[in-house]
Coordinates of C-alpha atoms in Angstrom, one line a residue:
Chain A
M26 CA -47.2 -13.4 -12.7
S27 CA -48.1 -10.4 -14.9
A28 CA -48.1 -7.6 -11.9
L29 CA -44.8 -9.0 -11.9
Y30 CA -43.3 -8.3 -15.2
D31 CA -45.1 -5.1 -15.4
L32 CA -43.3 -3.6 -12.4
F33 CA -39.5 -5.3 -12.9
F34 CA -39.4 -6.0 -17.2
A35 CA -42.2 -3.9 -18.7
P36 CA -39.9 -0.5 -17.8
F37 CA -37.0 -1.7 -19.8
A38 CA -39.1 -3.2 -22.6
E39 CA -40.5 -0.5 -23.5
F40 CA -38.6 1.6 -22.8
E41 CA -35.2 2.3 -24.5
F42 CA -34.4 5.2 -22.5
M43 CA -34.3 2.8 -20.2
R44 CA -32.7 0.0 -21.4
R45 CA -29.3 2.3 -22.2
A46 CA -29.6 3.9 -18.7
L47 CA -29.5 0.5 -17.1
V48 CA -26.6 -0.7 -19.2
G49 CA -25.1 3.2 -18.2
A50 CA -25.9 2.1 -14.6
M51 CA -24.1 -1.3 -14.9
A52 CA -21.1 -0.2 -16.6
L53 CA -20.3 2.1 -14.1
A54 CA -21.2 -0.1 -10.8
L55 CA -18.6 -2.6 -12.6
A56 CA -15.9 -0.9 -12.8
G57 CA -17.1 1.7 -9.6
A58 CA -16.4 -2.1 -7.3
P59 CA -13.4 -2.4 -7.1
V60 CA -11.9 1.3 -7.0
G61 CA -13.9 2.1 -4.4
V62 CA -12.5 -0.6 -2.9
F63 CA -9.4 0.0 -2.7
L64 CA -9.8 3.3 -1.9
I65 CA -11.3 1.5 1.1
L66 CA -8.9 -0.2 1.6
R67 CA -5.8 2.6 1.9
R68 CA -8.2 5.0 3.7
M69 CA -8.9 6.9 0.8
S70 CA -12.6 7.3 1.1
L71 CA -12.7 11.0 1.5
T72 CA -10.6 11.2 -1.2
G73 CA -12.7 10.2 -3.9
D74 CA -15.3 12.7 -2.7
A75 CA -13.2 15.6 -2.8
M76 CA -11.8 14.1 -6.1
A77 CA -15.3 14.2 -7.3
H78 CA -16.0 18.4 -6.6
A79 CA -12.2 18.7 -7.6
I80 CA -14.1 18.2 -10.9
L81 CA -16.0 20.2 -11.3
P82 CA -14.6 23.1 -12.7
G83 CA -13.4 21.1 -15.1
A84 CA -16.3 20.4 -16.7
A85 CA -17.8 23.5 -15.9
I86 CA -15.2 25.2 -18.1
G87 CA -16.0 22.3 -20.7
Y88 CA -18.9 23.6 -20.6
L89 CA -18.6 27.1 -21.2
V90 CA -16.9 26.3 -24.4
A91 CA -18.6 23.8 -26.3
G92 CA -21.9 23.9 -24.5
L93 CA -23.0 20.3 -23.2
S94 CA -20.2 18.5 -25.4
L95 CA -19.7 15.1 -24.4
G96 CA -15.5 15.4 -25.4
A97 CA -15.0 19.0 -23.9
M98 CA -16.7 18.1 -20.4
T99 CA -14.6 14.7 -20.5
A100 CA -11.6 16.6 -21.3
G101 CA -12.0 19.4 -18.9
G102 CA -13.2 17.3 -16.0
M103 CA -10.1 14.5 -16.7
I104 CA -7.8 17.6 -16.4
A105 CA -9.2 19.4 -14.0
G106 CA -8.7 16.2 -11.6
F107 CA -5.0 15.5 -12.7
V108 CA -4.4 18.8 -11.6
V109 CA -5.9 18.3 -8.3
A110 CA -4.9 15.3 -7.6
I111 CA -1.2 15.7 -8.9
A112 CA -0.9 19.7 -7.3
S113 CA -1.7 18.1 -3.7
G114 CA 0.4 15.9 -3.8
A115 CA 3.0 18.0 -5.0
V116 CA 1.9 20.4 -2.3
A117 CA 1.8 18.0 0.5
R118 CA 5.7 16.7 -0.3
A119 CA 6.4 20.1 -0.5
T120 CA 5.0 21.6 2.0
A121 CA 4.4 21.3 5.6
L122 CA 1.2 20.6 4.8
R123 CA -0.2 16.9 4.8
E124 CA -2.4 15.9 1.5
D125 CA -5.5 15.6 3.3
A126 CA -5.0 19.1 3.6
S127 CA -3.8 19.8 0.5
L128 CA -6.5 18.2 -1.2
A129 CA -9.1 19.4 1.2
A130 CA -7.8 23.3 0.6
F131 CA -7.7 22.8 -4.2
Y132 CA -11.0 20.9 -3.9
L133 CA -12.6 23.6 -2.2
I134 CA -11.1 26.1 -4.2
S135 CA -12.3 23.7 -7.8
L136 CA -15.7 23.4 -6.1
A137 CA -16.3 27.3 -5.8
L138 CA -14.7 28.3 -9.3
G139 CA -17.0 25.6 -11.2
V140 CA -20.1 26.1 -9.5
T141 CA -19.1 29.6 -10.2
I142 CA -18.6 29.2 -14.2
V143 CA -21.7 27.7 -14.9
S144 CA -23.9 29.7 -12.9
L145 CA -22.4 32.9 -15.1
K146 CA -23.1 31.1 -18.2
G147 CA -25.8 28.5 -17.9
S148 CA -29.3 28.4 -16.8
N149 CA -30.6 26.5 -13.7
I150 CA -31.1 23.8 -15.5
D151 CA -27.6 23.5 -16.6
L152 CA -26.3 23.7 -13.0
L153 CA -28.6 21.2 -12.2
H154 CA -27.2 18.9 -15.2
V155 CA -24.3 18.8 -14.2
L156 CA -24.6 18.2 -10.1
F157 CA -26.7 15.5 -10.6
G158 CA -26.6 14.5 -14.0
N159 CA -28.8 12.8 -16.0
V160 CA -28.9 8.9 -16.2
L161 CA -32.1 8.9 -18.1
A162 CA -30.9 10.5 -21.3
L163 CA -27.2 8.9 -22.5
D164 CA -26.6 9.1 -26.3
D165 CA -25.2 6.4 -27.8
A166 CA -21.6 8.0 -27.3
T167 CA -21.8 9.1 -23.8
L168 CA -22.2 5.0 -23.1
L169 CA -19.8 4.1 -25.9
L170 CA -17.6 6.1 -23.4
L171 CA -19.0 4.3 -20.1
A172 CA -18.3 1.5 -21.4
A173 CA -14.6 2.3 -22.1
I174 CA -14.0 3.7 -19.2
A175 CA -14.8 0.8 -17.0
S176 CA -13.5 -1.3 -19.5
L177 CA -9.9 0.2 -19.1
T178 CA -11.0 0.6 -15.4
L179 CA -10.6 -3.3 -15.6
L180 CA -7.5 -3.5 -17.2
G181 CA -5.6 -0.9 -15.6
L182 CA -6.7 -2.0 -12.0
A183 CA -5.4 -6.3 -12.9
A184 CA -2.2 -4.4 -14.2
L185 CA -1.6 -2.6 -10.8
Y186 CA -3.0 -4.9 -8.4
R187 CA 0.0 -6.1 -6.8
P188 CA 2.0 -3.1 -6.6
L189 CA -1.0 -1.8 -5.4
V190 CA -1.9 -4.2 -3.1
M191 CA 2.5 -4.3 -1.8
E192 CA 1.8 -0.8 -1.9
T193 CA -0.9 -0.3 0.9
V194 CA 0.2 -3.2 2.9
D195 CA 3.8 -2.8 3.4
P196 CA 5.2 0.6 1.3
F197 CA 8.3 0.1 2.7
F198 CA 9.1 -3.5 1.3
L199 CA 7.4 -3.1 -2.1
A200 CA 10.1 0.9 -1.9
S201 CA 12.5 -1.8 -1.1
V202 CA 12.8 -4.0 -4.6
S203 CA 10.7 -2.1 -7.1
R204 CA 10.1 1.2 -8.4
A205 CA 6.8 0.8 -9.0
G206 CA 4.9 1.8 -5.9
A207 CA 4.6 5.6 -6.8
P208 CA 3.7 5.6 -10.5
A209 CA 0.8 2.9 -9.1
Q210 CA -0.4 5.1 -7.2
L211 CA -0.4 7.8 -9.6
L212 CA -2.5 5.4 -12.1
F213 CA -4.7 4.4 -9.5
L214 CA -6.0 8.2 -8.9
G215 CA -5.8 8.2 -12.4
I216 CA -8.1 5.4 -13.1
V217 CA -10.8 7.5 -10.0
V218 CA -10.3 10.5 -11.4
M219 CA -11.5 8.9 -15.2
N220 CA -14.7 6.8 -13.5
L221 CA -16.4 10.0 -11.5
V222 CA -15.7 12.3 -14.7
A223 CA -17.7 8.8 -16.0
G224 CA -19.9 9.3 -13.1
F225 CA -21.0 12.6 -13.0
H226 CA -22.5 11.8 -16.8
A227 CA -25.1 9.3 -16.2
L228 CA -25.0 9.9 -11.6
G229 CA -23.6 14.2 -11.6
T230 CA -20.8 15.4 -9.5
L231 CA -22.3 14.9 -6.5
M232 CA -23.4 11.4 -6.2
A233 CA -21.0 9.7 -8.9
V234 CA -18.8 9.1 -6.5
G235 CA -21.6 6.8 -4.7
I236 CA -22.0 4.1 -6.9
M237 CA -17.9 3.9 -5.7
M238 CA -17.9 4.1 -2.4
L239 CA -21.3 2.6 -1.0
P240 CA -21.5 -1.0 -2.8
A241 CA -18.1 -1.1 -1.7
A242 CA -18.2 -0.4 2.1
A243 CA -21.2 -2.9 2.3
A244 CA -18.8 -5.7 1.0
R245 CA -16.4 -5.2 3.7
F246 CA -19.0 -6.2 6.3
W247 CA -20.3 -9.8 4.4
S248 CA -16.5 -10.6 3.7
A249 CA -12.1 -9.5 4.7
D250 CA -10.8 -10.7 1.3
I251 CA -9.8 -8.1 -1.0
S252 CA -11.2 -10.5 -3.9
R253 CA -14.2 -12.0 -2.4
M254 CA -15.1 -8.2 -1.6
V255 CA -14.7 -7.3 -4.9
V256 CA -16.7 -9.9 -5.6
I257 CA -19.7 -8.3 -3.5
A258 CA -19.3 -5.2 -4.5
A259 CA -20.0 -5.5 -7.8
G260 CA -23.2 -7.6 -7.0
F261 CA -24.3 -4.8 -5.2
G262 CA -23.5 -1.8 -7.4
L263 CA -25.7 -3.7 -10.3
A264 CA -28.3 -4.7 -7.9
S265 CA -28.4 -0.7 -6.5
S266 CA -28.2 0.2 -10.6
Y267 CA -30.9 -1.7 -11.4
L268 CA -33.3 -1.7 -8.9
G269 CA -32.5 2.2 -8.3
L270 CA -33.6 2.3 -11.7
V271 CA -37.3 0.5 -11.7
L272 CA -38.3 2.5 -7.9
S273 CA -37.2 6.1 -10.3
Y274 CA -39.6 4.5 -13.2
Q275 CA -42.7 3.1 -11.5
S276 CA -42.1 6.3 -8.3
G277 CA -40.9 9.4 -10.9
A278 CA -38.4 10.3 -8.5
P279 CA -35.6 11.2 -10.4
S280 CA -33.6 8.3 -11.2
G281 CA -29.4 9.0 -9.9
P282 CA -30.2 9.9 -5.5
L283 CA -32.6 6.5 -6.3
V284 CA -30.3 4.7 -7.4
I285 CA -28.0 5.7 -4.8
L286 CA -30.4 5.3 -1.9
V287 CA -30.9 1.9 -2.8
A288 CA -27.0 1.3 -2.6
G289 CA -27.3 3.1 0.9
V290 CA -30.4 1.0 1.6
I291 CA -28.1 -2.0 1.6
Y292 CA -24.6 -0.9 2.9
L293 CA -27.4 0.1 6.3
V294 CA -28.9 -3.2 6.2
S295 CA -24.7 -4.8 5.4
M296 CA -23.5 -3.2 8.6
V297 CA -26.7 -4.4 10.6
L298 CA -25.9 -8.3 9.3
G299 CA -23.1 -8.4 7.8
Q300 CA -20.9 -12.1 9.1
A301 CA -17.9 -9.9 9.1
G302 CA -18.1 -7.4 11.8
G303 CA -21.7 -6.2 11.1
L304 CA -23.5 -4.9 14.2
I305 CA -26.1 -8.3 15.4
R306 CA -22.3 -10.7 15.1
L307 CA -20.3 -8.0 17.8
L308 CA -23.6 -7.6 19.7
R309 CA -24.4 -11.1 19.6
P310 CA -20.7 -13.3 18.4
R311 CA -20.1 -17.1 18.2
H312 CA -19.1 -18.8 20.8
H313 CA -15.7 -19.3 20.5
L314 CA -13.7 -22.1 19.6
E315 CA -11.8 -24.6 21.9
A316 CA -8.0 -23.3 20.3
Chain B
M20 CA 37.8 -13.7 -0.8
T21 CA 35.6 -11.7 -2.9
I22 CA 34.1 -8.9 -2.3
A23 CA 30.2 -8.1 -1.2
L24 CA 30.0 -4.2 0.7
R25 CA 33.1 -1.8 0.5
F26 CA 32.3 1.5 2.6
K27 CA 34.6 4.1 1.5
D28 CA 35.1 7.1 4.1
L29 CA 31.2 7.1 4.1
T30 CA 29.6 9.6 6.0
L31 CA 25.1 8.8 6.9
G32 CA 23.0 11.4 8.4
Y33 CA 20.0 13.5 8.7
D34 CA 19.3 17.2 8.5
R35 CA 23.9 17.1 7.9
H36 CA 24.1 15.9 11.4
P37 CA 26.6 12.1 11.1
A38 CA 25.4 9.6 12.4
V39 CA 28.1 7.7 11.0
H40 CA 31.2 9.4 10.5
H41 CA 33.9 8.2 8.4
L42 CA 33.6 4.6 7.5
D43 CA 35.6 2.8 5.6
G44 CA 36.3 -1.3 5.3
V45 CA 34.6 -3.9 3.4
V46 CA 32.1 -7.0 4.2
E47 CA 33.4 -10.2 2.2
T48 CA 31.2 -12.2 0.3
G49 CA 29.6 -15.2 2.8
D50 CA 29.8 -12.9 6.0
L51 CA 27.7 -13.2 9.1
L52 CA 28.6 -9.3 10.8
A53 CA 26.8 -8.3 13.7
V54 CA 26.7 -4.5 13.8
C55 CA 26.6 -3.3 17.0
G56 CA 27.0 -0.4 19.8
P57 CA 25.0 2.0 22.0
N58 CA 21.4 3.8 21.1
G59 CA 21.7 6.4 18.4
A60 CA 25.0 4.4 16.9
G61 CA 24.4 5.2 13.7
K62 CA 23.9 0.8 13.1
S63 CA 20.5 1.3 11.3
T64 CA 21.5 4.3 9.0
L65 CA 24.3 2.3 8.3
L66 CA 21.8 -0.8 7.4
K67 CA 19.7 1.6 5.8
A68 CA 23.2 2.8 3.2
I69 CA 23.4 -0.4 2.2
A70 CA 20.0 -1.0 1.0
G71 CA 19.2 2.2 -0.7
A72 CA 17.1 3.6 0.9
I73 CA 19.0 6.8 1.9
Q74 CA 22.3 8.7 0.4
P75 CA 25.1 8.9 1.7
L76 CA 26.4 13.0 3.2
G77 CA 29.7 11.6 2.0
G78 CA 31.6 8.4 0.0
H79 CA 29.8 5.8 -1.1
V80 CA 28.7 2.4 -0.5
E81 CA 29.9 -0.3 -3.1
R82 CA 27.8 -3.0 -4.0
L83 CA 29.7 -5.6 -5.8
A84 CA 27.5 -8.5 -5.0
C85 CA 24.5 -7.5 -6.2
A86 CA 22.1 -4.4 -6.9
A87 CA 20.7 -2.1 -4.6
R88 CA 17.3 -3.8 -5.2
D89 CA 18.3 -7.1 -5.4
I90 CA 19.2 -7.1 -1.4
A91 CA 16.8 -8.4 1.5
Y92 CA 16.0 -6.0 4.0
L93 CA 14.3 -6.2 7.1
P94 CA 13.8 -3.1 9.3
Q95 CA 13.4 -2.6 12.3
A96 CA 9.4 -2.0 13.0
A97 CA 8.0 -2.8 9.3
E98 CA 5.5 -0.3 8.8
I99 CA 2.8 -3.4 7.7
D100 CA -0.8 -2.2 7.8
R101 CA -2.3 -5.5 10.1
S102 CA -6.0 -4.8 8.9
F103 CA -5.3 -5.6 5.0
P104 CA -7.0 -8.7 3.9
I105 CA -4.5 -10.5 2.8
N106 CA -3.4 -14.2 4.6
V107 CA 0.1 -15.5 5.0
F108 CA 1.0 -16.8 2.4
D109 CA 0.4 -14.5 -0.3
L110 CA 2.9 -12.0 2.1
V111 CA 5.6 -14.1 2.1
A112 CA 4.4 -14.8 -1.8
M113 CA 5.8 -11.5 -2.5
G114 CA 9.2 -12.4 -1.7
F115 CA 9.0 -13.2 -5.6
W116 CA 7.8 -10.0 -7.0
R117 CA 11.8 -10.2 -8.4
S118 CA 11.4 -12.7 -10.0
A119 CA 7.5 -12.7 -10.7
G120 CA 6.3 -8.7 -11.0
L121 CA 3.2 -7.7 -12.2
F122 CA 2.2 -10.4 -13.6
G123 CA 4.2 -13.3 -13.7
G124 CA 1.9 -16.7 -12.8
L125 CA 2.8 -18.2 -9.3
S126 CA 4.3 -22.0 -10.8
R127 CA 4.1 -25.2 -9.3
A128 CA 7.3 -24.9 -8.2
K129 CA 7.4 -21.9 -7.0
E130 CA 4.3 -22.4 -4.6
A131 CA 6.3 -25.3 -3.4
R132 CA 9.2 -23.4 -2.5
A133 CA 6.7 -21.0 -0.2
F134 CA 5.5 -23.5 1.8
E135 CA 8.7 -24.8 2.3
A136 CA 9.6 -21.4 3.2
I137 CA 6.3 -20.6 5.6
A138 CA 7.2 -24.5 7.3
S139 CA 10.9 -23.4 8.1
V140 CA 9.6 -20.7 9.9
G141 CA 7.5 -23.3 12.0
L142 CA 4.0 -21.8 10.0
T143 CA 2.5 -24.9 8.7
G144 CA -1.2 -24.7 8.9
L145 CA -1.1 -20.9 9.6
E146 CA -0.9 -20.0 5.7
D147 CA -4.7 -19.1 5.1
R148 CA -4.8 -17.4 8.4
P149 CA -5.0 -13.1 7.4
I150 CA -1.8 -11.5 9.1
G151 CA -4.0 -9.2 11.4
T152 CA -4.4 -12.3 13.5
L153 CA -0.6 -12.8 14.0
S154 CA 1.3 -12.6 17.2
G155 CA 4.3 -9.9 17.2
G156 CA 6.9 -13.8 17.0
Q157 CA 4.5 -15.1 14.2
M158 CA 5.1 -11.8 12.6
Q159 CA 8.7 -12.3 12.4
R160 CA 8.6 -16.1 11.7
M161 CA 6.2 -15.2 8.5
L162 CA 9.3 -12.1 7.5
F163 CA 11.5 -14.0 8.0
A164 CA 9.9 -16.8 5.2
R165 CA 9.3 -14.0 2.8
L166 CA 13.3 -12.8 2.9
L167 CA 13.5 -16.9 2.0
L168 CA 11.6 -16.4 -0.9
Q169 CA 13.8 -13.3 -2.3
D170 CA 16.8 -15.4 -2.6
A171 CA 19.1 -12.7 -2.1
P172 CA 23.0 -13.0 -2.2
V173 CA 23.4 -9.7 0.6
I174 CA 20.3 -10.7 3.7
L175 CA 19.9 -7.1 6.2
L176 CA 18.5 -7.8 9.8
D177 CA 17.5 -4.8 11.6
E178 CA 17.1 -6.3 14.9
P179 CA 15.2 -8.6 14.4
F180 CA 15.0 -10.9 17.6
T181 CA 14.0 -7.6 19.4
A182 CA 11.1 -8.5 22.0
L183 CA 11.2 -12.3 20.8
D184 CA 10.9 -15.3 22.7
S185 CA 14.0 -17.5 23.1
K186 CA 12.7 -20.6 21.0
T187 CA 11.6 -18.1 17.9
T188 CA 14.9 -16.3 18.7
A189 CA 16.1 -19.5 18.3
D190 CA 14.9 -20.7 15.2
L191 CA 15.0 -18.2 13.4
L192 CA 18.8 -17.6 13.8
E193 CA 18.9 -21.4 13.2
V194 CA 17.8 -19.6 9.2
V195 CA 20.5 -17.0 9.8
A196 CA 23.1 -20.3 10.1
R197 CA 21.2 -21.7 6.8
W198 CA 21.8 -18.4 4.9
H199 CA 25.2 -18.9 6.3
G200 CA 26.2 -22.2 5.2
E201 CA 25.0 -21.2 1.5
K202 CA 27.1 -18.6 1.9
R203 CA 25.2 -15.8 1.5
T204 CA 26.4 -12.6 3.3
V205 CA 24.3 -11.5 6.4
V206 CA 24.2 -8.5 7.9
A207 CA 22.6 -8.1 11.0
V208 CA 22.1 -5.2 13.8
L209 CA 22.1 -6.9 17.4
H210 CA 21.7 -5.5 21.3
D211 CA 21.8 -9.2 22.5
D212 CA 26.2 -9.4 23.2
E213 CA 25.6 -13.5 23.9
I214 CA 23.7 -14.2 20.6
I215 CA 26.7 -12.7 18.9
R216 CA 29.4 -13.7 21.1
R217 CA 27.3 -17.5 20.0
C218 CA 25.9 -17.2 17.2
F219 CA 27.8 -14.2 15.1
P220 CA 32.1 -14.4 13.7
K221 CA 32.1 -11.3 12.5
A222 CA 31.7 -7.8 14.1
L223 CA 31.7 -4.2 13.3
L224 CA 31.5 -1.8 17.0
L225 CA 29.7 1.4 15.7
A226 CA 30.4 4.9 18.0
R227 CA 28.8 6.5 15.0
E228 CA 32.9 6.1 14.4
P229 CA 34.1 2.6 14.0
V230 CA 35.0 1.6 17.3
A231 CA 36.3 -2.1 16.4
W232 CA 35.7 -4.3 13.4
G233 CA 36.9 -8.1 13.1
A234 CA 36.7 -10.8 15.0
T235 CA 34.0 -10.9 17.1
E236 CA 35.9 -11.6 20.6
E237 CA 38.7 -9.0 19.6
V238 CA 35.5 -6.1 18.8
L239 CA 33.8 -7.6 22.3
R240 CA 36.7 -6.6 24.5
S241 CA 35.2 -4.6 27.8
E242 CA 37.4 -1.6 26.8
N243 CA 36.1 -1.5 23.2
L244 CA 32.7 -1.7 24.6
L245 CA 33.5 1.3 26.8
R246 CA 35.2 3.3 24.7
A247 CA 32.1 3.1 22.6
R248 CA 29.1 4.1 25.1
R249 CA 32.1 7.6 25.8
M250 CA 32.2 8.4 21.8
V251 CA 28.4 9.2 21.6
E252 CA 27.8 12.2 22.4
A253 CA 24.7 14.7 22.4
F254 CA 23.5 15.4 19.3
D255 CA 24.7 18.7 18.6
R256 CA 23.3 21.9 17.7
E257 CA 26.4 23.9 17.6
A258 CA 28.3 21.5 15.7
H259 CA 30.9 23.2 13.0
E260 CA 31.7 21.6 10.0
C261 CA 33.4 18.3 9.7
E262 CA 37.0 19.3 8.2
R263 CA 38.4 15.8 8.0
V264 CA 39.6 14.6 5.4
A265 CA 39.5 11.3 3.5

């Protein structure tokens, strides 16, 4: 019994930094789940990844101006994310290039710029911090920021739920009855950027998108109903955060990547065992019904 | 007699090439109007303009019955993502958007109306089915149920019966007849002359230019149909600027 306690509870009971990490990671997972589900349903899975890279130069400029300052790096990341989102959307509408190509162009420029800025000014340690985050060093202000972003995300998605669903299923119908489509899409991108910025403080720019996409993708193998998918994804995200931190504490491996790895394992297991389109269901379908 | 829609010297098109050329006329409230003509005659374009989805190249559409957003419009090939996890009931309930909006709840009365709409298109029992599992005919029945909930004074249908079997067509024509009985204005693009003659009292024959507009039997006379076919010339790259004045 005490072995189990040592394994699963002691790290959090004994160390405050572990408790902070858990709270931060859980806030990220909770808000990231519905965002990820919508990204997948809107076929924007790779958009999340691209936006995550796009945030880097903004955070880097914030870092250049103010060092490792929460406010400056957050503001920088948000601004860079919005600029890339709006610019690539505008280029796609105004020119012959499609949205995915123009987004790729902007995020690659953005990423190169970001890495250059960070390397010029800071040490390699700083670069590692920005790329991989540090979930074990969350201070009060960062925790508050993560919690605030999670709350805003859930409220925002609740408000946008209907137009987002309608815009995804039948965009023409929504356009014919309301003007809500375009603003809903833009606000949704704003929510994505916000969550990536939150994620980058804890998990780094490279990992931030993982806590969003992996639980949502895994949830798709268990249900084809959107509200159930959100709940399942949130459960997977919370479990990944907790198990990832435990594993990281016990093994000494870095915590951010371990959280994402646990989410990855859940995804792979779901892919095989999932009741809604998993491999086993596909290979051994149940007998057909009478009618 | 009240007027629901008025076209004033309306010219519609793409890249300056007209698809509908100098159309004048009125649709009266309660009209059941079939728009017919050869392919490329501008029928779908006319519906888009009435719905406000495209802007005219010249002239204008006056909507006297209601605002553009209160018009119910069923496009030719609805761009529905059939893999999206949503069931029949929820998709039909989208028809309540104008009255429910972002947060409005689905009251008991509305719920009952949704079930009733689903029943009147013959889909009772399929409320919980994901839309991806429906057949083509069931899809169209579902979209008619959504139109029913929109409760619109003006309803536009673009080739609503294409690729449907006779039973489905007959059932959906009953819905159209019900709208007509409720004095709603219905404008439908149709190809099947037999259906037009049987169910639509008025017709507009288009061939870019309006060929004939009025009582169906008059409009669908063979000399009119022949003239329409001749008038749909090829898309002319070298076309000159139109100098006709209203």
